[in-house]
Amino acid sequence: METFADRAIPYYLNLSEPTSLPPGVSALNPYRQPDVQAIVRAFYSRFFADPTPRVYILGINPGRFGAGVTGISFTTPQNLQKYCGIDNNLPPTPELSSRFVYQIVEAFGGAEAFYGRFFLTSLFPLALVKGGKNYNFYDDKATTATLWPDIVSAVRQQLTFGCNRNVAVCLGRKNEAFLQKLNQQHGFFGRIVTLDHPRYILQYRSRDMDSYVDTYVRTLADCIL
């Protein structure tokens, strides 16, 4: 029987950068690197080697210090090793979102338990940068318009891995507008639940961290009942 991993691994290892991005905007494709290809195979073979449908948790597009380095959503090299048990030789990177996400992973009993129920991903699968900094696909209208067909295709293809389409979790209030539009156009999910983005929480609401962790855990738990 074909597993989630069987579908996900070839998808990521065959990703290519868009060729018509607006001036100054570029995409990072770590999946061309042998070290990242090995990480992708190890990660999905360890946590997704079954056909169980997952609840999808969708961010915007990866950051350059998380999946832009490791190829694994919201996961830095150090968290890949510490929480997922996957050794790597990639240099440590600072990524606020990854710090918060792995608090949630631990709250669900660790990586095996968490990834057995959820799939962390993004509307657009490659990190975007402009002027050496993280960039979001919605930061300017030209980039949004250019990438929209790719976003539709990316979500559609990722659904084939093994998705619980009853509900999706959206990370980020601004991201919600685009995921809702996507869902209205294509009917990918039964409903969408939105949570504040991990980067927003750590950057602007760190004093309320415990409350946000509780909200995440309760919301995600409701999605798998």
JSON list of C-alpha atoms in Angstrom, two decimals:
[
{"chain": "A", "resi": 1, "resn": "MET", "atom": "CA", "xyz": [0.00, 0.00, 0.00]},
{"chain": "A", "resi": 2, "resn": "GLU", "atom": "CA", "xyz": [1.34, 3.43, -0.95]},
{"chain": "A", "resi": 3, "resn": "THR", "atom": "CA", "xyz": [2.13, 5.62, 2.06]},
{"chain": "A", "resi": 4, "resn": "PHE", "atom": "CA", "xyz": [2.08, 9.34, 2.74]},
{"chain": "A", "resi": 5, "resn": "ALA", "atom": "CA", "xyz": [5.88, 9.28, 2.50]},
{"chain": "A", "resi": 6, "resn": "ASP", "atom": "CA", "xyz": [5.79, 7.52, -0.87]},
{"chain": "A", "resi": 7, "resn": "ARG", "atom": "CA", "xyz": [3.88, 10.49, -2.32]},
{"chain": "A", "resi": 8, "resn": "ALA", "atom": "CA", "xyz": [5.55, 13.32, -0.41]},
{"chain": "A", "resi": 9, "resn": "ILE", "atom": "CA", "xyz": [9.22, 12.47, -1.00]},
{"chain": "A", "resi": 10, "resn": "PRO", "atom": "CA", "xyz": [9.15, 12.60, -4.83]},
{"chain": "A", "resi": 11, "resn": "TYR", "atom": "CA", "xyz": [7.07, 15.79, -4.73]},
{"chain": "A", "resi": 12, "resn": "TYR", "atom": "CA", "xyz": [9.67, 17.69, -2.73]},
{"chain": "A", "resi": 13, "resn": "LEU", "atom": "CA", "xyz": [12.70, 16.24, -4.50]},
{"chain": "A", "resi": 14, "resn": "ASN", "atom": "CA", "xyz": [11.31, 17.35, -7.86]},
{"chain": "A", "resi": 15, "resn": "LEU", "atom": "CA", "xyz": [10.37, 20.92, -6.95]},
{"chain": "A", "resi": 16, "resn": "SER", "atom": "CA", "xyz": [11.70, 23.63, -9.23]},
{"chain": "A", "resi": 17, "resn": "GLU", "atom": "CA", "xyz": [11.89, 27.38, -8.77]},
{"chain": "A", "resi": 18, "resn": "PRO", "atom": "CA", "xyz": [9.38, 29.64, -10.54]},
{"chain": "A", "resi": 19, "resn": "THR", "atom": "CA", "xyz": [10.91, 31.36, -13.54]},
{"chain": "A", "resi": 20, "resn": "SER", "atom": "CA", "xyz": [8.93, 34.60, -13.71]},
{"chain": "A", "resi": 21, "resn": "LEU", "atom": "CA", "xyz": [9.09, 36.23, -10.28]},
{"chain": "A", "resi": 22, "resn": "PRO", "atom": "CA", "xyz": [9.03, 40.05, -10.12]},
{"chain": "A", "resi": 23, "resn": "PRO", "atom": "CA", "xyz": [12.39, 41.85, -10.06]},
{"chain": "A", "resi": 24, "resn": "GLY", "atom": "CA", "xyz": [14.23, 41.48, -6.77]},
{"chain": "A", "resi": 25, "resn": "VAL", "atom": "CA", "xyz": [12.20, 38.48, -5.57]},
{"chain": "A", "resi": 26, "resn": "SER", "atom": "CA", "xyz": [13.79, 35.04, -5.69]},
{"chain": "A", "resi": 27, "resn": "ALA", "atom": "CA", "xyz": [12.99, 31.54, -4.46]},
{"chain": "A", "resi": 28, "resn": "LEU", "atom": "CA", "xyz": [15.32, 29.26, -2.50]},
{"chain": "A", "resi": 29, "resn": "ASN", "atom": "CA", "xyz": [15.24, 25.61, -3.45]},
{"chain": "A", "resi": 30, "resn": "PRO", "atom": "CA", "xyz": [17.11, 23.51, -0.87]},
{"chain": "A", "resi": 31, "resn": "TYR", "atom": "CA", "xyz": [15.78, 20.29, -2.40]},
{"chain": "A", "resi": 32, "resn": "ARG", "atom": "CA", "xyz": [18.49, 20.37, -5.05]},
{"chain": "A", "resi": 33, "resn": "GLN", "atom": "CA", "xyz": [21.11, 19.71, -2.35]},
{"chain": "A", "resi": 34, "resn": "PRO", "atom": "CA", "xyz": [22.06, 16.08, -1.59]},
{"chain": "A", "resi": 35, "resn": "ASP", "atom": "CA", "xyz": [22.11, 16.71, 2.18]},
{"chain": "A", "resi": 36, "resn": "VAL", "atom": "CA", "xyz": [18.55, 18.03, 2.10]},
{"chain": "A", "resi": 37, "resn": "GLN", "atom": "CA", "xyz": [17.39, 15.20, -0.15]},
{"chain": "A", "resi": 38, "resn": "ALA", "atom": "CA", "xyz": [18.70, 12.75, 2.45]},
{"chain": "A", "resi": 39, "resn": "ILE", "atom": "CA", "xyz": [16.90, 14.68, 5.23]},
{"chain": "A", "resi": 40, "resn": "VAL", "atom": "CA", "xyz": [13.61, 14.63, 3.33]},
{"chain": "A", "resi": 41, "resn": "ARG", "atom": "CA", "xyz": [13.85, 10.88, 2.79]},
{"chain": "A", "resi": 42, "resn": "ALA", "atom": "CA", "xyz": [14.74, 10.26, 6.44]},
{"chain": "A", "resi": 43, "resn": "PHE", "atom": "CA", "xyz": [12.06, 12.56, 7.85]},
{"chain": "A", "resi": 44, "resn": "TYR", "atom": "CA", "xyz": [9.14, 11.27, 5.81]},
{"chain": "A", "resi": 45, "resn": "SER", "atom": "CA", "xyz": [10.25, 7.65, 6.08]},
{"chain": "A", "resi": 46, "resn": "ARG", "atom": "CA", "xyz": [10.36, 8.00, 9.87]},
{"chain": "A", "resi": 47, "resn": "PHE", "atom": "CA", "xyz": [7.14, 9.91, 10.53]},
{"chain": "A", "resi": 48, "resn": "PHE", "atom": "CA", "xyz": [4.89, 9.36, 7.49]},
{"chain": "A", "resi": 49, "resn": "ALA", "atom": "CA", "xyz": [5.46, 5.73, 6.48]},
{"chain": "A", "resi": 50, "resn": "ASP", "atom": "CA", "xyz": [1.74, 4.90, 6.60]},
{"chain": "A", "resi": 51, "resn": "PRO", "atom": "CA", "xyz": [-1.44, 5.85, 4.70]},
{"chain": "A", "resi": 52, "resn": "THR", "atom": "CA", "xyz": [-3.17, 7.61, 7.64]},
{"chain": "A", "resi": 53, "resn": "PRO", "atom": "CA", "xyz": [-4.71, 10.95, 6.54]},
{"chain": "A", "resi": 54, "resn": "ARG", "atom": "CA", "xyz": [-3.25, 13.96, 8.37]},
{"chain": "A", "resi": 55, "resn": "VAL", "atom": "CA", "xyz": [-4.81, 17.28, 9.29]},
{"chain": "A", "resi": 56, "resn": "TYR", "atom": "CA", "xyz": [-2.92, 19.88, 7.29]},
{"chain": "A", "resi": 57, "resn": "ILE", "atom": "CA", "xyz": [-1.48, 22.94, 9.02]},
{"chain": "A", "resi": 58, "resn": "LEU", "atom": "CA", "xyz": [-0.69, 25.52, 6.33]},
{"chain": "A", "resi": 59, "resn": "GLY", "atom": "CA", "xyz": [1.63, 28.47, 6.59]},
{"chain": "A", "resi": 60, "resn": "ILE", "atom": "CA", "xyz": [2.44, 31.11, 3.98]},
{"chain": "A", "resi": 61, "resn": "ASN", "atom": "CA", "xyz": [5.72, 30.09, 2.39]},
{"chain": "A", "resi": 62, "resn": "PRO", "atom": "CA", "xyz": [8.81, 28.80, 4.22]},
{"chain": "A", "resi": 63, "resn": "GLY", "atom": "CA", "xyz": [11.35, 31.06, 5.89]},
{"chain": "A", "resi": 64, "resn": "ARG", "atom": "CA", "xyz": [14.92, 31.06, 4.72]},
{"chain": "A", "resi": 65, "resn": "PHE", "atom": "CA", "xyz": [16.17, 29.72, 8.08]},
{"chain": "A", "resi": 66, "resn": "GLY", "atom": "CA", "xyz": [13.64, 26.89, 8.48]},
{"chain": "A", "resi": 67, "resn": "ALA", "atom": "CA", "xyz": [12.46, 24.83, 5.53]},
{"chain": "A", "resi": 68, "resn": "GLY", "atom": "CA", "xyz": [14.58, 27.10, 3.34]},
{"chain": "A", "resi": 69, "resn": "VAL", "atom": "CA", "xyz": [17.56, 25.27, 4.86]},
{"chain": "A", "resi": 70, "resn": "THR", "atom": "CA", "xyz": [16.32, 21.83, 5.92]},
{"chain": "A", "resi": 71, "resn": "GLY", "atom": "CA", "xyz": [13.46, 21.24, 3.50]},
{"chain": "A", "resi": 72, "resn": "ILE", "atom": "CA", "xyz": [11.19, 20.43, 6.47]},
{"chain": "A", "resi": 73, "resn": "SER", "atom": "CA", "xyz": [8.46, 22.93, 7.35]},
{"chain": "A", "resi": 74, "resn": "PHE", "atom": "CA", "xyz": [9.12, 25.10, 10.42]},
{"chain": "A", "resi": 75, "resn": "THR", "atom": "CA", "xyz": [12.18, 23.01, 11.26]},
{"chain": "A", "resi": 76, "resn": "THR", "atom": "CA", "xyz": [15.71, 24.29, 11.80]},
{"chain": "A", "resi": 77, "resn": "PRO", "atom": "CA", "xyz": [18.74, 21.98, 11.59]},
{"chain": "A", "resi": 78, "resn": "GLN", "atom": "CA", "xyz": [19.06, 21.95, 15.38]},
{"chain": "A", "resi": 79, "resn": "ASN", "atom": "CA", "xyz": [15.38, 21.17, 15.95]},
{"chain": "A", "resi": 80, "resn": "LEU", "atom": "CA", "xyz": [15.52, 18.48, 13.30]},
{"chain": "A", "resi": 81, "resn": "GLN", "atom": "CA", "xyz": [18.16, 16.78, 15.38]},
{"chain": "A", "resi": 82, "resn": "LYS", "atom": "CA", "xyz": [16.84, 17.58, 18.87]},
{"chain": "A", "resi": 83, "resn": "TYR", "atom": "CA", "xyz": [13.16, 16.80, 18.38]},
{"chain": "A", "resi": 84, "resn": "CYS", "atom": "CA", "xyz": [13.06, 14.56, 15.31]},
{"chain": "A", "resi": 85, "resn": "GLY", "atom": "CA", "xyz": [16.22, 12.54, 15.93]},
{"chain": "A", "resi": 86, "resn": "ILE", "atom": "CA", "xyz": [17.58, 13.19, 12.44]},
{"chain": "A", "resi": 87, "resn": "ASP", "atom": "CA", "xyz": [21.30, 13.96, 12.47]},
{"chain": "A", "resi": 88, "resn": "ASN", "atom": "CA", "xyz": [22.56, 16.49, 9.95]},
{"chain": "A", "resi": 89, "resn": "ASN", "atom": "CA", "xyz": [25.59, 18.60, 9.17]},
{"chain": "A", "resi": 90, "resn": "LEU", "atom": "CA", "xyz": [23.71, 21.78, 8.36]},
{"chain": "A", "resi": 91, "resn": "PRO", "atom": "CA", "xyz": [24.70, 24.90, 10.33]},
{"chain": "A", "resi": 92, "resn": "PRO", "atom": "CA", "xyz": [22.32, 26.00, 13.12]},
{"chain": "A", "resi": 93, "resn": "THR", "atom": "CA", "xyz": [19.92, 28.77, 12.11]},
{"chain": "A", "resi": 94, "resn": "PRO", "atom": "CA", "xyz": [17.81, 31.29, 14.07]},
{"chain": "A", "resi": 95, "resn": "GLU", "atom": "CA", "xyz": [14.13, 30.74, 13.34]},
{"chain": "A", "resi": 96, "resn": "LEU", "atom": "CA", "xyz": [11.54, 32.03, 15.79]},
{"chain": "A", "resi": 97, "resn": "SER", "atom": "CA", "xyz": [8.66, 30.09, 14.26]},
{"chain": "A", "resi": 98, "resn": "SER", "atom": "CA", "xyz": [10.47, 26.78, 14.69]},
{"chain": "A", "resi": 99, "resn": "ARG", "atom": "CA", "xyz": [10.98, 27.43, 18.40]},
{"chain": "A", "resi": 100, "resn": "PHE", "atom": "CA", "xyz": [7.25, 27.86, 18.95]},
{"chain": "A", "resi": 101, "resn": "VAL", "atom": "CA", "xyz": [6.19, 25.02, 16.66]},
{"chain": "A", "resi": 102, "resn": "TYR", "atom": "CA", "xyz": [8.31, 22.50, 18.51]},
{"chain": "A", "resi": 103, "resn": "GLN", "atom": "CA", "xyz": [6.76, 23.54, 21.81]},
{"chain": "A", "resi": 104, "resn": "ILE", "atom": "CA", "xyz": [3.48, 22.47, 20.22]},
{"chain": "A", "resi": 105, "resn": "VAL", "atom": "CA", "xyz": [5.03, 19.25, 18.91]},
{"chain": "A", "resi": 106, "resn": "GLU", "atom": "CA", "xyz": [6.26, 18.43, 22.42]},
{"chain": "A", "resi": 107, "resn": "ALA", "atom": "CA", "xyz": [2.87, 19.27, 23.92]},
{"chain": "A", "resi": 108, "resn": "PHE", "atom": "CA", "xyz": [1.37, 16.53, 21.73]},
{"chain": "A", "resi": 109, "resn": "GLY", "atom": "CA", "xyz": [3.84, 13.97, 23.03]},
{"chain": "A", "resi": 110, "resn": "GLY", "atom": "CA", "xyz": [6.73, 14.48, 20.62]},
{"chain": "A", "resi": 111, "resn": "ALA", "atom": "CA", "xyz": [7.40, 14.29, 16.92]},
{"chain": "A", "resi": 112, "resn": "GLU", "atom": "CA", "xyz": [6.12, 10.77, 16.34]},
{"chain": "A", "resi": 113, "resn": "ALA", "atom": "CA", "xyz": [2.76, 11.49, 17.98]},
{"chain": "A", "resi": 114, "resn": "PHE", "atom": "CA", "xyz": [2.40, 14.91, 16.41]},
{"chain": "A", "resi": 115, "resn": "TYR", "atom": "CA", "xyz": [3.33, 13.98, 12.86]},
{"chain": "A", "resi": 116, "resn": "GLY", "atom": "CA", "xyz": [1.18, 10.88, 13.12]},
{"chain": "A", "resi": 117, "resn": "ARG", "atom": "CA", "xyz": [-1.83, 13.23, 13.13]},
{"chain": "A", "resi": 118, "resn": "PHE", "atom": "CA", "xyz": [-0.67, 16.48, 11.49]},
{"chain": "A", "resi": 119, "resn": "PHE", "atom": "CA", "xyz": [1.24, 17.66, 8.44]},
{"chain": "A", "resi": 120, "resn": "LEU", "atom": "CA", "xyz": [3.01, 21.03, 8.58]},
{"chain": "A", "resi": 121, "resn": "THR", "atom": "CA", "xyz": [3.24, 22.65, 5.19]},
{"chain": "A", "resi": 122, "resn": "SER", "atom": "CA", "xyz": [2.76, 25.93, 3.28]},
{"chain": "A", "resi": 123, "resn": "LEU", "atom": "CA", "xyz": [0.62, 27.31, 0.49]},
{"chain": "A", "resi": 124, "resn": "PHE", "atom": "CA", "xyz": [3.78, 27.86, -1.55]},
{"chain": "A", "resi": 125, "resn": "PRO", "atom": "CA", "xyz": [6.51, 25.29, -0.87]},
{"chain": "A", "resi": 126, "resn": "LEU", "atom": "CA", "xyz": [9.70, 27.33, -1.43]},
{"chain": "A", "resi": 127, "resn": "ALA", "atom": "CA", "xyz": [11.19, 30.13, 0.65]},
{"chain": "A", "resi": 128, "resn": "LEU", "atom": "CA", "xyz": [11.06, 33.58, -0.93]},
{"chain": "A", "resi": 129, "resn": "VAL", "atom": "CA", "xyz": [13.59, 36.32, -0.34]},
{"chain": "A", "resi": 130, "resn": "LYS", "atom": "CA", "xyz": [13.94, 39.96, -1.33]},
{"chain": "A", "resi": 131, "resn": "GLY", "atom": "CA", "xyz": [16.89, 42.11, -0.38]},
{"chain": "A", "resi": 132, "resn": "GLY", "atom": "CA", "xyz": [18.32, 39.18, 1.57]},
{"chain": "A", "resi": 133, "resn": "LYS", "atom": "CA", "xyz": [15.28, 38.97, 3.86]},
{"chain": "A", "resi": 134, "resn": "ASN", "atom": "CA", "xyz": [12.28, 36.69, 4.14]},
{"chain": "A", "resi": 135, "resn": "TYR", "atom": "CA", "xyz": [9.48, 37.64, 1.79]},
{"chain": "A", "resi": 136, "resn": "ASN", "atom": "CA", "xyz": [5.86, 36.46, 1.67]},
{"chain": "A", "resi": 137, "resn": "PHE", "atom": "CA", "xyz": [3.99, 35.66, -1.52]},
{"chain": "A", "resi": 138, "resn": "TYR", "atom": "CA", "xyz": [1.35, 38.24, -0.55]},
{"chain": "A", "resi": 139, "resn": "ASP", "atom": "CA", "xyz": [3.78, 41.09, 0.14]},
{"chain": "A", "resi": 140, "resn": "ASP", "atom": "CA", "xyz": [3.12, 42.61, -3.26]},
{"chain": "A", "resi": 141, "resn": "LYS", "atom": "CA", "xyz": [0.35, 42.09, -5.78]},
{"chain": "A", "resi": 142, "resn": "ALA", "atom": "CA", "xyz": [2.67, 41.16, -8.64]},
{"chain": "A", "resi": 143, "resn": "THR", "atom": "CA", "xyz": [4.23, 38.30, -6.66]},
{"chain": "A", "resi": 144, "resn": "THR", "atom": "CA", "xyz": [0.82, 37.09, -5.54]},
{"chain": "A", "resi": 145, "resn": "ALA", "atom": "CA", "xyz": [-0.52, 37.10, -9.09]},
{"chain": "A", "resi": 146, "resn": "THR", "atom": "CA", "xyz": [2.58, 35.42, -10.49]},
{"chain": "A", "resi": 147, "resn": "LEU", "atom": "CA", "xyz": [2.58, 32.63, -7.92]},
{"chain": "A", "resi": 148, "resn": "TRP", "atom": "CA", "xyz": [-1.17, 32.04, -7.64]},
{"chain": "A", "resi": 149, "resn": "PRO", "atom": "CA", "xyz": [-1.28, 29.23, -10.25]},
{"chain": "A", "resi": 150, "resn": "ASP", "atom": "CA", "xyz": [1.73, 27.63, -8.54]},
{"chain": "A", "resi": 151, "resn": "ILE", "atom": "CA", "xyz": [0.01, 27.90, -5.16]},
{"chain": "A", "resi": 152, "resn": "VAL", "atom": "CA", "xyz": [-3.13, 26.23, -6.48]},
{"chain": "A", "resi": 153, "resn": "SER", "atom": "CA", "xyz": [-1.03, 23.46, -7.99]},
{"chain": "A", "resi": 154, "resn": "ALA", "atom": "CA", "xyz": [1.09, 23.07, -4.85]},
{"chain": "A", "resi": 155, "resn": "VAL", "atom": "CA", "xyz": [-1.90, 22.67, -2.54]},
{"chain": "A", "resi": 156, "resn": "ARG", "atom": "CA", "xyz": [-3.66, 20.31, -4.93]},
{"chain": "A", "resi": 157, "resn": "GLN", "atom": "CA", "xyz": [-0.59, 18.09, -5.21]},
{"chain": "A", "resi": 158, "resn": "GLN", "atom": "CA", "xyz": [0.04, 18.08, -1.47]},
{"chain": "A", "resi": 159, "resn": "LEU", "atom": "CA", "xyz": [-3.52, 16.94, -0.83]},
{"chain": "A", "resi": 160, "resn": "THR", "atom": "CA", "xyz": [-2.70, 13.71, -2.66]},
{"chain": "A", "resi": 161, "resn": "PHE", "atom": "CA", "xyz": [-0.16, 12.75, 0.04]},
{"chain": "A", "resi": 162, "resn": "GLY", "atom": "CA", "xyz": [-2.97, 11.81, 2.41]},
{"chain": "A", "resi": 163, "resn": "CYS", "atom": "CA", "xyz": [-5.11, 14.66, 3.68]},
{"chain": "A", "resi": 164, "resn": "ASN", "atom": "CA", "xyz": [-7.98, 14.80, 6.14]},
{"chain": "A", "resi": 165, "resn": "ARG", "atom": "CA", "xyz": [-9.98, 17.24, 4.07]},
{"chain": "A", "resi": 166, "resn": "ASN", "atom": "CA", "xyz": [-12.64, 17.87, 6.70]},
{"chain": "A", "resi": 167, "resn": "VAL", "atom": "CA", "xyz": [-10.60, 20.68, 8.22]},
{"chain": "A", "resi": 168, "resn": "ALA", "atom": "CA", "xyz": [-7.40, 22.64, 7.63]},
{"chain": "A", "resi": 169, "resn": "VAL", "atom": "CA", "xyz": [-5.51, 24.82, 10.06]},
{"chain": "A", "resi": 170, "resn": "CYS", "atom": "CA", "xyz": [-4.28, 28.16, 8.72]},
{"chain": "A", "resi": 171, "resn": "LEU", "atom": "CA", "xyz": [-1.28, 29.85, 10.32]},
{"chain": "A", "resi": 172, "resn": "GLY", "atom": "CA", "xyz": [-1.52, 33.63, 10.15]},
{"chain": "A", "resi": 173, "resn": "ARG", "atom": "CA", "xyz": [-4.46, 36.02, 9.97]},
{"chain": "A", "resi": 174, "resn": "LYS", "atom": "CA", "xyz": [-3.34, 37.57, 6.68]},
{"chain": "A", "resi": 175, "resn": "ASN", "atom": "CA", "xyz": [-2.65, 34.15, 5.24]},
{"chain": "A", "resi": 176, "resn": "GLU", "atom": "CA", "xyz": [-6.26, 33.25, 6.06]},
{"chain": "A", "resi": 177, "resn": "ALA", "atom": "CA", "xyz": [-7.64, 35.57, 3.38]},
{"chain": "A", "resi": 178, "resn": "PHE", "atom": "CA", "xyz": [-5.68, 33.76, 0.69]},
{"chain": "A", "resi": 179, "resn": "LEU", "atom": "CA", "xyz": [-6.43, 30.27, 1.95]},
{"chain": "A", "resi": 180, "resn": "GLN", "atom": "CA", "xyz": [-10.14, 31.11, 2.19]},
{"chain": "A", "resi": 181, "resn": "LYS", "atom": "CA", "xyz": [-10.07, 32.44, -1.38]},
{"chain": "A", "resi": 182, "resn": "LEU", "atom": "CA", "xyz": [-8.29, 29.30, -2.53]},
{"chain": "A", "resi": 183, "resn": "ASN", "atom": "CA", "xyz": [-10.83, 27.15, -0.75]},
{"chain": "A", "resi": 184, "resn": "GLN", "atom": "CA", "xyz": [-13.79, 29.05, -2.20]},
{"chain": "A", "resi": 185, "resn": "GLN", "atom": "CA", "xyz": [-12.37, 28.55, -5.68]},
{"chain": "A", "resi": 186, "resn": "HIS", "atom": "CA", "xyz": [-11.45, 24.88, -5.37]},
{"chain": "A", "resi": 187, "resn": "GLY", "atom": "CA", "xyz": [-13.23, 23.36, -2.35]},
{"chain": "A", "resi": 188, "resn": "PHE", "atom": "CA", "xyz": [-10.10, 21.78, -0.95]},
{"chain": "A", "resi": 189, "resn": "PHE", "atom": "CA", "xyz": [-11.27, 21.64, 2.70]},
{"chain": "A", "resi": 190, "resn": "GLY", "atom": "CA", "xyz": [-14.55, 21.36, 4.56]},
{"chain": "A", "resi": 191, "resn": "ARG", "atom": "CA", "xyz": [-13.64, 24.20, 6.91]},
{"chain": "A", "resi": 192, "resn": "ILE", "atom": "CA", "xyz": [-10.65, 26.32, 7.87]},
{"chain": "A", "resi": 193, "resn": "VAL", "atom": "CA", "xyz": [-9.55, 27.16, 11.40]},
{"chain": "A", "resi": 194, "resn": "THR", "atom": "CA", "xyz": [-7.07, 30.02, 11.83]},
{"chain": "A", "resi": 195, "resn": "LEU", "atom": "CA", "xyz": [-4.36, 30.53, 14.46]},
{"chain": "A", "resi": 196, "resn": "ASP", "atom": "CA", "xyz": [-1.96, 33.42, 14.93]},
{"chain": "A", "resi": 197, "resn": "HIS", "atom": "CA", "xyz": [1.34, 32.82, 13.17]},
{"chain": "A", "resi": 198, "resn": "PRO", "atom": "CA", "xyz": [4.19, 31.52, 15.37]},
{"chain": "A", "resi": 199, "resn": "ARG", "atom": "CA", "xyz": [6.49, 34.35, 14.27]},
{"chain": "A", "resi": 200, "resn": "TYR", "atom": "CA", "xyz": [3.89, 36.95, 15.26]},
{"chain": "A", "resi": 201, "resn": "ILE", "atom": "CA", "xyz": [3.47, 35.31, 18.64]},
{"chain": "A", "resi": 202, "resn": "LEU", "atom": "CA", "xyz": [7.17, 35.24, 19.46]},
{"chain": "A", "resi": 203, "resn": "GLN", "atom": "CA", "xyz": [7.92, 38.64, 18.00]},
{"chain": "A", "resi": 204, "resn": "TYR", "atom": "CA", "xyz": [5.01, 40.60, 19.44]},
{"chain": "A", "resi": 205, "resn": "ARG", "atom": "CA", "xyz": [3.21, 38.50, 22.07]},
{"chain": "A", "resi": 206, "resn": "SER", "atom": "CA", "xyz": [5.97, 36.52, 23.78]},
{"chain": "A", "resi": 207, "resn": "ARG", "atom": "CA", "xyz": [4.66, 37.47, 27.23]},
{"chain": "A", "resi": 208, "resn": "ASP", "atom": "CA", "xyz": [1.49, 35.55, 26.41]},
{"chain": "A", "resi": 209, "resn": "MET", "atom": "CA", "xyz": [3.34, 32.45, 25.19]},
{"chain": "A", "resi": 210, "resn": "ASP", "atom": "CA", "xyz": [1.69, 30.00, 27.59]},
{"chain": "A", "resi": 211, "resn": "SER", "atom": "CA", "xyz": [-1.77, 31.20, 26.58]},
{"chain": "A", "resi": 212, "resn": "TYR", "atom": "CA", "xyz": [-0.94, 30.81, 22.88]},
{"chain": "A", "resi": 213, "resn": "VAL", "atom": "CA", "xyz": [0.43, 27.31, 23.43]},
{"chain": "A", "resi": 214, "resn": "ASP", "atom": "CA", "xyz": [-2.82, 26.36, 25.20]},
{"chain": "A", "resi": 215, "resn": "THR", "atom": "CA", "xyz": [-4.86, 27.83, 22.34]},
{"chain": "A", "resi": 216, "resn": "TYR", "atom": "CA", "xyz": [-2.85, 25.91, 19.75]},
{"chain": "A", "resi": 217, "resn": "VAL", "atom": "CA", "xyz": [-3.11, 22.63, 21.63]},
{"chain": "A", "resi": 218, "resn": "ARG", "atom": "CA", "xyz": [-6.87, 22.95, 22.19]},
{"chain": "A", "resi": 219, "resn": "THR", "atom": "CA", "xyz": [-7.53, 23.99, 18.59]},
{"chain": "A", "resi": 220, "resn": "LEU", "atom": "CA", "xyz": [-5.44, 21.22, 17.08]},
{"chain": "A", "resi": 221, "resn": "ALA", "atom": "CA", "xyz": [-6.91, 18.64, 19.42]},
{"chain": "A", "resi": 222, "resn": "ASP", "atom": "CA", "xyz": [-10.42, 19.65, 18.32]},
{"chain": "A", "resi": 223, "resn": "CYS", "atom": "CA", "xyz": [-9.40, 19.08, 14.70]},
{"chain": "A", "resi": 224, "resn": "ILE", "atom": "CA", "xyz": [-8.60, 15.41, 15.28]},
{"chain": "A", "resi": 225, "resn": "LEU", "atom": "CA", "xyz": [-11.62, 14.46, 17.37]}
]
